[in-house]
Amino acid sequence: MPSLSDAFRSHPVFLHQKHPDLTSLQELPDSYAWSSSSAATTDNSLQHQHHDATADHRVPVVDLDDPNASSFIGSACKSWGVFQIVNHGIPSALLRDIELAGKALFSLQPAHKLRAARSPDGVSGYGRARISSFFPKLMWSEGFTIVGSPLHHFRQLWPDDYTKYCDTVERYQEAMQKLAGKLMWLLMASLGISKEDLQWAGPRGDFNGASAALQLNSYPTCPDPERAMGLAAHTDSTLLTILHQNNISGLQVFREGTGWMTVPPITGALIVNIGDLFHILSNGLYQSVLHRAVVNRTQQRFSVAYLYGPPGNAKISPHAKLVGPSRPALYRPVTWNEYLGTKAKHFNEALSCVEVCAPKSGGLFDVSETHNSSVQVG
Ligand SMILES: O=C(O)CCC(=O)C(=O)O
Ligand SMILES: [Fe+2]
C-alpha cells in the first residue's frame, strides 16, 4: 500500500535550500517582496487588514460537547469551509509542549537546522513550504514536516536531547489522530452518512490506516510585513486539517463576496479546515477553504498543522448518498497519492482537473434530496 512518504517521493518538489536567516534581515529583500510599497494590492491580494468580525462575518466556533455540534459543523462547512473548535479534549499542556518543541526547533542556528533539511524528493524535514515552487516570490516562513517518526531528524538536531521532543510529537500525533476520527464522524453525520456507509473507515469505523503529516510553521517578525507573505493562498489537499496557532494572529481565510478574513486566535481552541479531498467526498457541498498566513513586525508566529487524509489505497469519490438525479457526481474517484500528484502539477487548479462535471450554479444543494438515493459512484 503506498504511504504518504511514497506519494511525496513520487512527486518531488525542487526548492533551492539556501535559506537566509530571516531574523537577521533589517530590510525586505526584493525576492521576498510580493508587492511594491506604492502598489495598490489586489491580486494575491495583500490586503492585510481584516474585515471586522460582525456576527455574520466571524469564523464559527463549535463546542464539541454541544449535542448539536454536528449540525453546526455542517453549516460552517457549507458557508465557510473552516471553523474553530473548543472542548476538543486535547490537553492544554500538550498544545503548549508542541508549541515549545516548534519554538526550540526554529530558534536553532540556520546551519544547525539544515542538518535536518528536507531532501527534494523527501517529505520530512526542515525547509521552505512545498508550495513555494508555484510562486515567483519567496515566503516569509520556515517549516518542518513530520511523517511518521521524527526520530531520525530530531537526533540530528538534538543529539543529546531528542527523546523529549520525539515523545511530544508522538503524543500530539496520537491525540490528533483520535480527534480527526471524531471530527470525520461529526462531518459525516452532518451529511447523513453513517458508519456502514463508509467502507474505507474500517470495520470498526476507526479510520485505521489513515495517513497524516504534521507541519510545524514559523513566521519570524518581518521588517516590512505589508509587502511580505508568510504562506501564500492555497487549499489543503487533505480530508481535513487541524491547526493550532499560538496567540498571534496571521491566518486568513478567503470568503466569496467579503475577501480575506482573519481567524482570530482563541486560547485553547483549534481550527479545522476542510481540505480538497473532503470537498470531493461531499460532492462539492463542503468548501475546501482558501487560506494564507500573513506576517507582522513585532511578534513571531507559530502554527502546527495536522494534515489528515485517507488510507493510501482508499479511493475518495463523491459519496453515493450525495449523488442523485439532480446532482451528478462532480469528481472522479482519486487516491490521496493520485491527488497529490495532480496538486504537485496544477496546484490550485487541481480540483478542476479531477472534475467530471461542472458544478451547477444557483445555490447550495439540499442534502436531504439524495439521502435515500441508491446511485453508486466509482
Ligand atoms: O500557519 C497557518 O496559519 C497556516 C498553515 C497552513 O495553512 C499549512 O501548514 O497548510
Ligand atoms: Fe494550509
PDB file of C-alpha atoms in Angstrom, residues 94-345:
ATOM      1  CA  LEU A  94       0.092  19.101  25.081  1.00  0.00           C
ATOM      2  CA  LEU A  95      -0.666  22.181  22.971  1.00  0.00           C
ATOM      3  CA  ARG A  96       1.939  24.070  24.982  1.00  0.00           C
ATOM      4  CA  ASP A  97       4.507  21.249  24.611  1.00  0.00           C
ATOM      5  CA  ILE A  98       4.190  21.055  20.824  1.00  0.00           C
ATOM      6  CA  GLU A  99       4.492  24.825  20.618  1.00  0.00           C
ATOM      7  CA  LEU A 100       7.634  24.708  22.768  1.00  0.00           C
ATOM      8  CA  ALA A 101       9.101  21.974  20.563  1.00  0.00           C
ATOM      9  CA  GLY A 102       8.462  24.123  17.478  1.00  0.00           C
ATOM     10  CA  LYS A 103       9.965  27.186  19.133  1.00  0.00           C
ATOM     11  CA  ALA A 104      13.057  25.202  20.175  1.00  0.00           C
ATOM     12  CA  LEU A 105      13.462  23.859  16.657  1.00  0.00           C
ATOM     13  CA  PHE A 106      13.107  27.125  14.774  1.00  0.00           C
ATOM     14  CA  SER A 107      15.350  29.037  17.171  1.00  0.00           C
ATOM     15  CA  LEU A 108      18.349  26.804  16.321  1.00  0.00           C
ATOM     16  CA  GLN A 109      21.067  28.413  14.195  1.00  0.00           C
ATOM     17  CA  PRO A 110      20.399  28.243  10.417  1.00  0.00           C
ATOM     18  CA  ALA A 111      23.274  25.863   9.712  1.00  0.00           C
ATOM     19  CA  HIS A 112      22.124  23.643  12.543  1.00  0.00           C
ATOM     20  CA  LYS A 113      18.568  23.440  11.203  1.00  0.00           C
ATOM     21  CA  LEU A 114      19.908  22.462   7.796  1.00  0.00           C
ATOM     22  CA  ARG A 115      21.273  19.246   9.341  1.00  0.00           C
ATOM     23  CA  ALA A 116      17.656  18.145   9.156  1.00  0.00           C
ATOM     24  CA  ALA A 117      16.913  19.653   5.740  1.00  0.00           C
ATOM     25  CA  ARG A 118      14.186  18.007   3.697  1.00  0.00           C
ATOM     26  CA  SER A 119      15.576  16.376   0.561  1.00  0.00           C
ATOM     27  CA  PRO A 120      13.991  17.371  -2.788  1.00  0.00           C
ATOM     28  CA  ASP A 121      12.104  14.103  -3.112  1.00  0.00           C
ATOM     29  CA  GLY A 122      11.577  13.712   0.622  1.00  0.00           C
ATOM     30  CA  VAL A 123       8.655  14.647   2.748  1.00  0.00           C
ATOM     31  CA  SER A 124      10.077  15.009   6.252  1.00  0.00           C
ATOM     32  CA  GLY A 125      12.465  17.662   7.461  1.00  0.00           C
ATOM     33  CA  TYR A 126      13.234  21.347   7.541  1.00  0.00           C
ATOM     34  CA  GLY A 127      12.724  23.732   4.618  1.00  0.00           C
ATOM     35  CA  ARG A 128      10.534  26.082   2.706  1.00  0.00           C
ATOM     36  CA  ALA A 129       6.851  25.431   2.118  1.00  0.00           C
ATOM     37  CA  ARG A 130       6.359  22.891  -0.669  1.00  0.00           C
ATOM     38  CA  ILE A 131       4.043  25.352  -2.424  1.00  0.00           C
ATOM     39  CA  SER A 132       6.954  27.818  -2.860  1.00  0.00           C
ATOM     40  CA  SER A 133       7.752  26.395  -6.270  1.00  0.00           C
ATOM     41  CA  PHE A 134       4.480  27.806  -7.640  1.00  0.00           C
ATOM     42  CA  PHE A 135       5.283  31.413  -6.794  1.00  0.00           C
ATOM     43  CA  PRO A 136       7.849  33.854  -8.134  1.00  0.00           C
ATOM     44  CA  LYS A 137       8.460  35.349  -4.691  1.00  0.00           C
ATOM     45  CA  LEU A 138       9.695  33.712  -1.508  1.00  0.00           C
ATOM     46  CA  MET A 139       7.601  33.358   1.604  1.00  0.00           C
ATOM     47  CA  TRP A 140       8.489  34.774   4.978  1.00  0.00           C
ATOM     48  CA  SER A 141       8.355  31.486   6.843  1.00  0.00           C
ATOM     49  CA  GLU A 142      10.135  28.246   7.642  1.00  0.00           C
ATOM     50  CA  GLY A 143       8.615  24.828   8.019  1.00  0.00           C
ATOM     51  CA  PHE A 144       9.341  21.396   9.399  1.00  0.00           C
ATOM     52  CA  THR A 145       7.349  18.420   8.147  1.00  0.00           C
ATOM     53  CA  ILE A 146       6.977  15.167  10.054  1.00  0.00           C
ATOM     54  CA  VAL A 147       5.534  11.985   8.588  1.00  0.00           C
ATOM     55  CA  GLY A 148       5.722   9.035  10.965  1.00  0.00           C
ATOM     56  CA  SER A 149       8.548   9.259  13.466  1.00  0.00           C
ATOM     57  CA  PRO A 150      10.708  12.401  13.729  1.00  0.00           C
ATOM     58  CA  LEU A 151      13.476  10.335  15.389  1.00  0.00           C
ATOM     59  CA  HIS A 152      15.969  10.433  12.526  1.00  0.00           C
ATOM     60  CA  HIS A 153      15.826  14.207  12.095  1.00  0.00           C
ATOM     61  CA  PHE A 154      15.463  15.058  15.768  1.00  0.00           C
ATOM     62  CA  ARG A 155      18.650  13.084  16.515  1.00  0.00           C
ATOM     63  CA  GLN A 156      20.463  15.340  14.088  1.00  0.00           C
ATOM     64  CA  LEU A 157      19.019  18.458  15.679  1.00  0.00           C
ATOM     65  CA  TRP A 158      19.364  17.473  19.344  1.00  0.00           C
ATOM     66  CA  PRO A 159      21.866  14.590  19.675  1.00  0.00           C
ATOM     67  CA  ASP A 160      21.529  14.550  23.476  1.00  0.00           C
ATOM     68  CA  ASP A 161      18.016  15.737  23.909  1.00  0.00           C
ATOM     69  CA  TYR A 162      15.866  14.268  21.182  1.00  0.00           C
ATOM     70  CA  THR A 163      13.750  11.874  23.249  1.00  0.00           C
ATOM     71  CA  LYS A 164      11.629  14.518  24.960  1.00  0.00           C
ATOM     72  CA  TYR A 165      10.794  16.183  21.640  1.00  0.00           C
ATOM     73  CA  CYS A 166      10.058  12.822  19.979  1.00  0.00           C
ATOM     74  CA  ASP A 167       7.786  11.982  22.876  1.00  0.00           C
ATOM     75  CA  THR A 168       5.873  15.266  22.479  1.00  0.00           C
ATOM     76  CA  VAL A 169       5.394  14.704  18.758  1.00  0.00           C
ATOM     77  CA  GLU A 170       4.234  11.135  19.316  1.00  0.00           C
ATOM     78  CA  ARG A 171       1.680  12.185  21.940  1.00  0.00           C
ATOM     79  CA  TYR A 172       0.480  15.009  19.716  1.00  0.00           C
ATOM     80  CA  GLN A 173       0.092  12.734  16.674  1.00  0.00           C
ATOM     81  CA  GLU A 174      -1.841  10.188  18.711  1.00  0.00           C
ATOM     82  CA  ALA A 175      -4.198  12.780  20.164  1.00  0.00           C
ATOM     83  CA  MET A 176      -4.725  14.417  16.763  1.00  0.00           C
ATOM     84  CA  GLN A 177      -5.459  11.093  15.099  1.00  0.00           C
ATOM     85  CA  LYS A 178      -8.246  10.435  17.614  1.00  0.00           C
ATOM     86  CA  LEU A 179      -9.645  13.936  17.250  1.00  0.00           C
ATOM     87  CA  ALA A 180      -9.521  13.730  13.448  1.00  0.00           C
ATOM     88  CA  GLY A 181     -11.530  10.461  13.568  1.00  0.00           C
ATOM     89  CA  LYS A 182     -14.107  12.089  15.827  1.00  0.00           C
ATOM     90  CA  LEU A 183     -14.357  15.126  13.529  1.00  0.00           C
ATOM     91  CA  MET A 184     -14.728  12.861  10.496  1.00  0.00           C
ATOM     92  CA  TRP A 185     -17.809  11.236  12.039  1.00  0.00           C
ATOM     93  CA  LEU A 186     -19.300  14.574  13.052  1.00  0.00           C
ATOM     94  CA  LEU A 187     -18.802  15.743   9.475  1.00  0.00           C
ATOM     95  CA  MET A 188     -20.244  12.526   8.073  1.00  0.00           C
ATOM     96  CA  ALA A 189     -23.250  12.707  10.391  1.00  0.00           C
ATOM     97  CA  SER A 190     -23.916  16.253   9.175  1.00  0.00           C
ATOM     98  CA  LEU A 191     -24.139  14.803   5.644  1.00  0.00           C
ATOM     99  CA  GLY A 192     -26.362  11.893   6.681  1.00  0.00           C
ATOM    100  CA  ILE A 193     -23.585   9.316   6.237  1.00  0.00           C
ATOM    101  CA  SER A 194     -23.246   6.563   8.839  1.00  0.00           C
ATOM    102  CA  LYS A 195     -20.500   4.072   9.719  1.00  0.00           C
ATOM    103  CA  GLU A 196     -21.981   1.377   7.459  1.00  0.00           C
ATOM    104  CA  ASP A 197     -21.783   3.786   4.537  1.00  0.00           C
ATOM    105  CA  LEU A 198     -18.037   4.341   4.553  1.00  0.00           C
ATOM    106  CA  GLN A 199     -16.115   1.163   3.775  1.00  0.00           C
ATOM    107  CA  TRP A 200     -12.646   2.661   3.950  1.00  0.00           C
ATOM    108  CA  ALA A 201     -13.196   3.797   7.556  1.00  0.00           C
ATOM    109  CA  GLY A 202     -12.631   0.144   8.517  1.00  0.00           C
ATOM    110  CA  PRO A 203     -14.932  -2.410  10.186  1.00  0.00           C
ATOM    111  CA  ARG A 204     -14.927  -0.502  13.494  1.00  0.00           C
ATOM    112  CA  GLY A 205     -15.123   2.888  11.813  1.00  0.00           C
ATOM    113  CA  ASP A 206     -11.881   3.964  13.442  1.00  0.00           C
ATOM    114  CA  PHE A 207     -10.113   5.069  10.246  1.00  0.00           C
ATOM    115  CA  ASN A 208      -7.330   2.645  10.934  1.00  0.00           C
ATOM    116  CA  GLY A 209      -4.682   3.174   8.278  1.00  0.00           C
ATOM    117  CA  ALA A 210      -5.474   6.868   7.761  1.00  0.00           C
ATOM    118  CA  SER A 211      -2.402   8.841   6.751  1.00  0.00           C
ATOM    119  CA  ALA A 212      -1.252  12.116   8.224  1.00  0.00           C
ATOM    120  CA  ALA A 213       1.570  14.624   8.278  1.00  0.00           C
ATOM    121  CA  LEU A 214       2.470  17.151  10.929  1.00  0.00           C
ATOM    122  CA  GLN A 215       3.614  20.534   9.677  1.00  0.00           C
ATOM    123  CA  LEU A 216       5.329  22.963  12.067  1.00  0.00           C
ATOM    124  CA  ASN A 217       5.425  26.525  10.740  1.00  0.00           C
ATOM    125  CA  SER A 218       7.320  29.568  11.949  1.00  0.00           C
ATOM    126  CA  TYR A 219       6.751  33.136  10.766  1.00  0.00           C
ATOM    127  CA  PRO A 220       9.576  35.337  12.051  1.00  0.00           C
ATOM    128  CA  THR A 221       8.998  39.033  12.667  1.00  0.00           C
ATOM    129  CA  CYS A 222       9.264  40.924   9.403  1.00  0.00           C
ATOM    130  CA  PRO A 223      10.681  44.412   8.709  1.00  0.00           C
ATOM    131  CA  ASP A 224       8.059  45.121   6.035  1.00  0.00           C
ATOM    132  CA  PRO A 225       5.009  42.916   6.684  1.00  0.00           C
ATOM    133  CA  GLU A 226       2.701  44.821   4.309  1.00  0.00           C
ATOM    134  CA  ARG A 227       4.776  43.672   1.360  1.00  0.00           C
ATOM    135  CA  ALA A 228       5.641  40.165   2.557  1.00  0.00           C
ATOM    136  CA  MET A 229       3.695  36.907   2.562  1.00  0.00           C
ATOM    137  CA  GLY A 230       4.044  34.220   5.254  1.00  0.00           C
ATOM    138  CA  LEU A 231       2.347  31.414   3.344  1.00  0.00           C
ATOM    139  CA  ALA A 232       0.628  32.090   0.029  1.00  0.00           C
ATOM    140  CA  ALA A 233      -3.018  31.327  -0.665  1.00  0.00           C
ATOM    141  CA  HIS A 234      -3.731  27.619  -1.038  1.00  0.00           C
ATOM    142  CA  THR A 235      -6.211  24.952  -0.160  1.00  0.00           C
ATOM    143  CA  ASP A 236      -5.038  21.837   1.685  1.00  0.00           C
ATOM    144  CA  SER A 237      -5.028  18.538  -0.210  1.00  0.00           C
ATOM    145  CA  THR A 238      -6.301  16.761   2.872  1.00  0.00           C
ATOM    146  CA  LEU A 239      -9.645  15.462   4.058  1.00  0.00           C
ATOM    147  CA  LEU A 240      -9.302  17.892   6.919  1.00  0.00           C
ATOM    148  CA  THR A 241      -6.575  19.852   8.673  1.00  0.00           C
ATOM    149  CA  ILE A 242      -6.460  20.597  12.391  1.00  0.00           C
ATOM    150  CA  LEU A 243      -4.476  23.745  13.044  1.00  0.00           C
ATOM    151  CA  HIS A 244      -3.055  25.019  16.297  1.00  0.00           C
ATOM    152  CA  GLN A 245      -1.849  28.618  16.177  1.00  0.00           C
ATOM    153  CA  ASN A 246      -0.135  30.443  19.007  1.00  0.00           C
ATOM    154  CA  ASN A 247      -1.747  33.611  20.298  1.00  0.00           C
ATOM    155  CA  ILE A 248      -0.508  35.714  17.373  1.00  0.00           C
ATOM    156  CA  SER A 249      -2.934  36.224  14.525  1.00  0.00           C
ATOM    157  CA  GLY A 250      -1.898  35.671  10.915  1.00  0.00           C
ATOM    158  CA  LEU A 251      -4.171  33.009   9.436  1.00  0.00           C
ATOM    159  CA  GLN A 252      -6.663  34.403   6.931  1.00  0.00           C
ATOM    160  CA  VAL A 253      -9.396  32.626   5.023  1.00  0.00           C
ATOM    161  CA  PHE A 254     -10.998  33.796   1.809  1.00  0.00           C
ATOM    162  CA  ARG A 255     -14.749  34.307   1.692  1.00  0.00           C
ATOM    163  CA  GLU A 256     -16.521  34.892  -1.564  1.00  0.00           C
ATOM    164  CA  GLY A 257     -18.037  38.347  -1.535  1.00  0.00           C
ATOM    165  CA  THR A 258     -16.130  39.505   1.530  1.00  0.00           C
ATOM    166  CA  GLY A 259     -12.462  38.849   0.887  1.00  0.00           C
ATOM    167  CA  TRP A 260      -9.728  37.835   3.284  1.00  0.00           C
ATOM    168  CA  MET A 261     -10.794  37.401   6.899  1.00  0.00           C
ATOM    169  CA  THR A 262      -8.523  36.847   9.858  1.00  0.00           C
ATOM    170  CA  VAL A 263      -9.133  33.781  12.016  1.00  0.00           C
ATOM    171  CA  PRO A 264      -8.549  35.263  15.460  1.00  0.00           C
ATOM    172  CA  PRO A 265      -6.574  33.187  17.941  1.00  0.00           C
ATOM    173  CA  ILE A 266      -8.758  31.877  20.775  1.00  0.00           C
ATOM    174  CA  THR A 267      -6.767  30.437  23.648  1.00  0.00           C
ATOM    175  CA  GLY A 268      -7.169  26.670  23.728  1.00  0.00           C
ATOM    176  CA  ALA A 269      -9.261  26.489  20.535  1.00  0.00           C
ATOM    177  CA  LEU A 270      -8.187  24.602  17.409  1.00  0.00           C
ATOM    178  CA  ILE A 271      -9.033  25.455  13.810  1.00  0.00           C
ATOM    179  CA  VAL A 272     -10.433  22.859  11.421  1.00  0.00           C
ATOM    180  CA  ASN A 273     -10.061  23.388   7.669  1.00  0.00           C
ATOM    181  CA  ILE A 274     -11.931  21.366   5.096  1.00  0.00           C
ATOM    182  CA  GLY A 275      -9.448  20.055   2.525  1.00  0.00           C
ATOM    183  CA  ASP A 276      -9.844  19.220  -1.161  1.00  0.00           C
ATOM    184  CA  LEU A 277     -10.471  15.507  -0.549  1.00  0.00           C
ATOM    185  CA  PHE A 278     -13.392  16.244   1.751  1.00  0.00           C
ATOM    186  CA  HIS A 279     -14.740  18.651  -0.821  1.00  0.00           C
ATOM    187  CA  ILE A 280     -14.688  15.739  -3.297  1.00  0.00           C
ATOM    188  CA  LEU A 281     -16.235  13.311  -0.800  1.00  0.00           C
ATOM    189  CA  SER A 282     -19.050  15.780  -0.058  1.00  0.00           C
ATOM    190  CA  ASN A 283     -19.670  16.147  -3.807  1.00  0.00           C
ATOM    191  CA  GLY A 284     -18.823  19.821  -3.564  1.00  0.00           C
ATOM    192  CA  LEU A 285     -21.155  20.611  -0.663  1.00  0.00           C
ATOM    193  CA  TYR A 286     -18.400  21.484   1.774  1.00  0.00           C
ATOM    194  CA  GLN A 287     -15.874  24.086   0.692  1.00  0.00           C
ATOM    195  CA  SER A 288     -12.163  23.419   0.851  1.00  0.00           C
ATOM    196  CA  VAL A 289     -11.164  26.759   2.206  1.00  0.00           C
ATOM    197  CA  LEU A 290      -8.627  29.000   0.506  1.00  0.00           C
ATOM    198  CA  HIS A 291      -6.283  30.290   3.202  1.00  0.00           C
ATOM    199  CA  ARG A 292      -2.952  32.005   3.718  1.00  0.00           C
ATOM    200  CA  ALA A 293      -0.777  33.334   6.528  1.00  0.00           C
ATOM    201  CA  VAL A 294       0.365  36.938   6.814  1.00  0.00           C
ATOM    202  CA  VAL A 295       3.201  38.180   8.991  1.00  0.00           C
ATOM    203  CA  ASN A 296       3.811  41.068  11.363  1.00  0.00           C
ATOM    204  CA  ARG A 297       6.582  43.354  12.537  1.00  0.00           C
ATOM    205  CA  THR A 298       6.817  42.538  16.226  1.00  0.00           C
ATOM    206  CA  GLN A 299       5.818  39.013  17.157  1.00  0.00           C
ATOM    207  CA  GLN A 300       6.978  35.686  15.835  1.00  0.00           C
ATOM    208  CA  ARG A 301       4.084  33.417  14.980  1.00  0.00           C
ATOM    209  CA  PHE A 302       3.969  29.598  15.141  1.00  0.00           C
ATOM    210  CA  SER A 303       1.445  27.143  13.891  1.00  0.00           C
ATOM    211  CA  VAL A 304       1.130  23.380  13.830  1.00  0.00           C
ATOM    212  CA  ALA A 305      -0.982  21.798  11.108  1.00  0.00           C
ATOM    213  CA  TYR A 306      -2.124  18.183  11.361  1.00  0.00           C
ATOM    214  CA  LEU A 307      -2.777  17.228   7.747  1.00  0.00           C
ATOM    215  CA  TYR A 308      -5.170  14.298   7.730  1.00  0.00           C
ATOM    216  CA  GLY A 309      -6.021  12.065   4.797  1.00  0.00           C
ATOM    217  CA  PRO A 310      -7.407   8.617   3.985  1.00  0.00           C
ATOM    218  CA  PRO A 311      -5.513   5.301   3.908  1.00  0.00           C
ATOM    219  CA  GLY A 312      -3.193   5.081   0.900  1.00  0.00           C
ATOM    220  CA  ASN A 313      -5.366   2.637  -1.033  1.00  0.00           C
ATOM    221  CA  ALA A 314      -8.714   4.386  -0.442  1.00  0.00           C
ATOM    222  CA  LYS A 315     -10.374   5.887  -3.485  1.00  0.00           C
ATOM    223  CA  ILE A 316     -12.147   9.071  -2.483  1.00  0.00           C
ATOM    224  CA  SER A 317     -15.175   9.929  -4.551  1.00  0.00           C
ATOM    225  CA  PRO A 318     -18.420  11.818  -4.083  1.00  0.00           C
ATOM    226  CA  HIS A 319     -20.369   9.697  -1.621  1.00  0.00           C
ATOM    227  CA  ALA A 320     -23.224   7.701  -3.132  1.00  0.00           C
ATOM    228  CA  LYS A 321     -25.647   9.296  -0.668  1.00  0.00           C
ATOM    229  CA  LEU A 322     -24.793  12.716  -2.033  1.00  0.00           C
ATOM    230  CA  VAL A 323     -25.309  11.813  -5.654  1.00  0.00           C
ATOM    231  CA  GLY A 324     -28.682  11.704  -7.301  1.00  0.00           C
ATOM    232  CA  PRO A 325     -30.580  12.548 -10.467  1.00  0.00           C
ATOM    233  CA  SER A 326     -30.449  16.248  -9.726  1.00  0.00           C
ATOM    234  CA  ARG A 327     -26.885  16.160  -8.512  1.00  0.00           C
ATOM    235  CA  PRO A 328     -24.463  14.060 -10.567  1.00  0.00           C
ATOM    236  CA  ALA A 329     -21.056  13.171  -9.171  1.00  0.00           C
ATOM    237  CA  LEU A 330     -18.849  16.198  -9.701  1.00  0.00           C
ATOM    238  CA  TYR A 331     -15.497  14.460  -9.290  1.00  0.00           C
ATOM    239  CA  ARG A 332     -13.908  11.222 -10.337  1.00  0.00           C
ATOM    240  CA  PRO A 333     -12.514   8.862  -7.666  1.00  0.00           C
ATOM    241  CA  VAL A 334      -8.918   9.539  -6.592  1.00  0.00           C
ATOM    242  CA  THR A 335      -6.492   8.211  -4.006  1.00  0.00           C
ATOM    243  CA  TRP A 336      -4.611  10.736  -1.908  1.00  0.00           C
ATOM    244  CA  ASN A 337      -1.445   9.781  -3.764  1.00  0.00           C
ATOM    245  CA  GLU A 338      -3.016  10.483  -7.167  1.00  0.00           C
ATOM    246  CA  TYR A 339      -4.442  13.743  -5.933  1.00  0.00           C
ATOM    247  CA  LEU A 340      -1.091  14.881  -4.535  1.00  0.00           C
ATOM    248  CA  GLY A 341       0.387  14.210  -7.969  1.00  0.00           C
ATOM    249  CA  THR A 342      -2.265  16.409  -9.584  1.00  0.00           C
ATOM    250  CA  LYS A 343      -1.681  19.094  -6.967  1.00  0.00           C
ATOM    251  CA  ALA A 344       2.084  18.961  -7.481  1.00  0.00           C
ATOM    252  CA  LYS A 345       1.490  19.746 -11.162  1.00  0.00           C
TER     253      LYS A 345
END
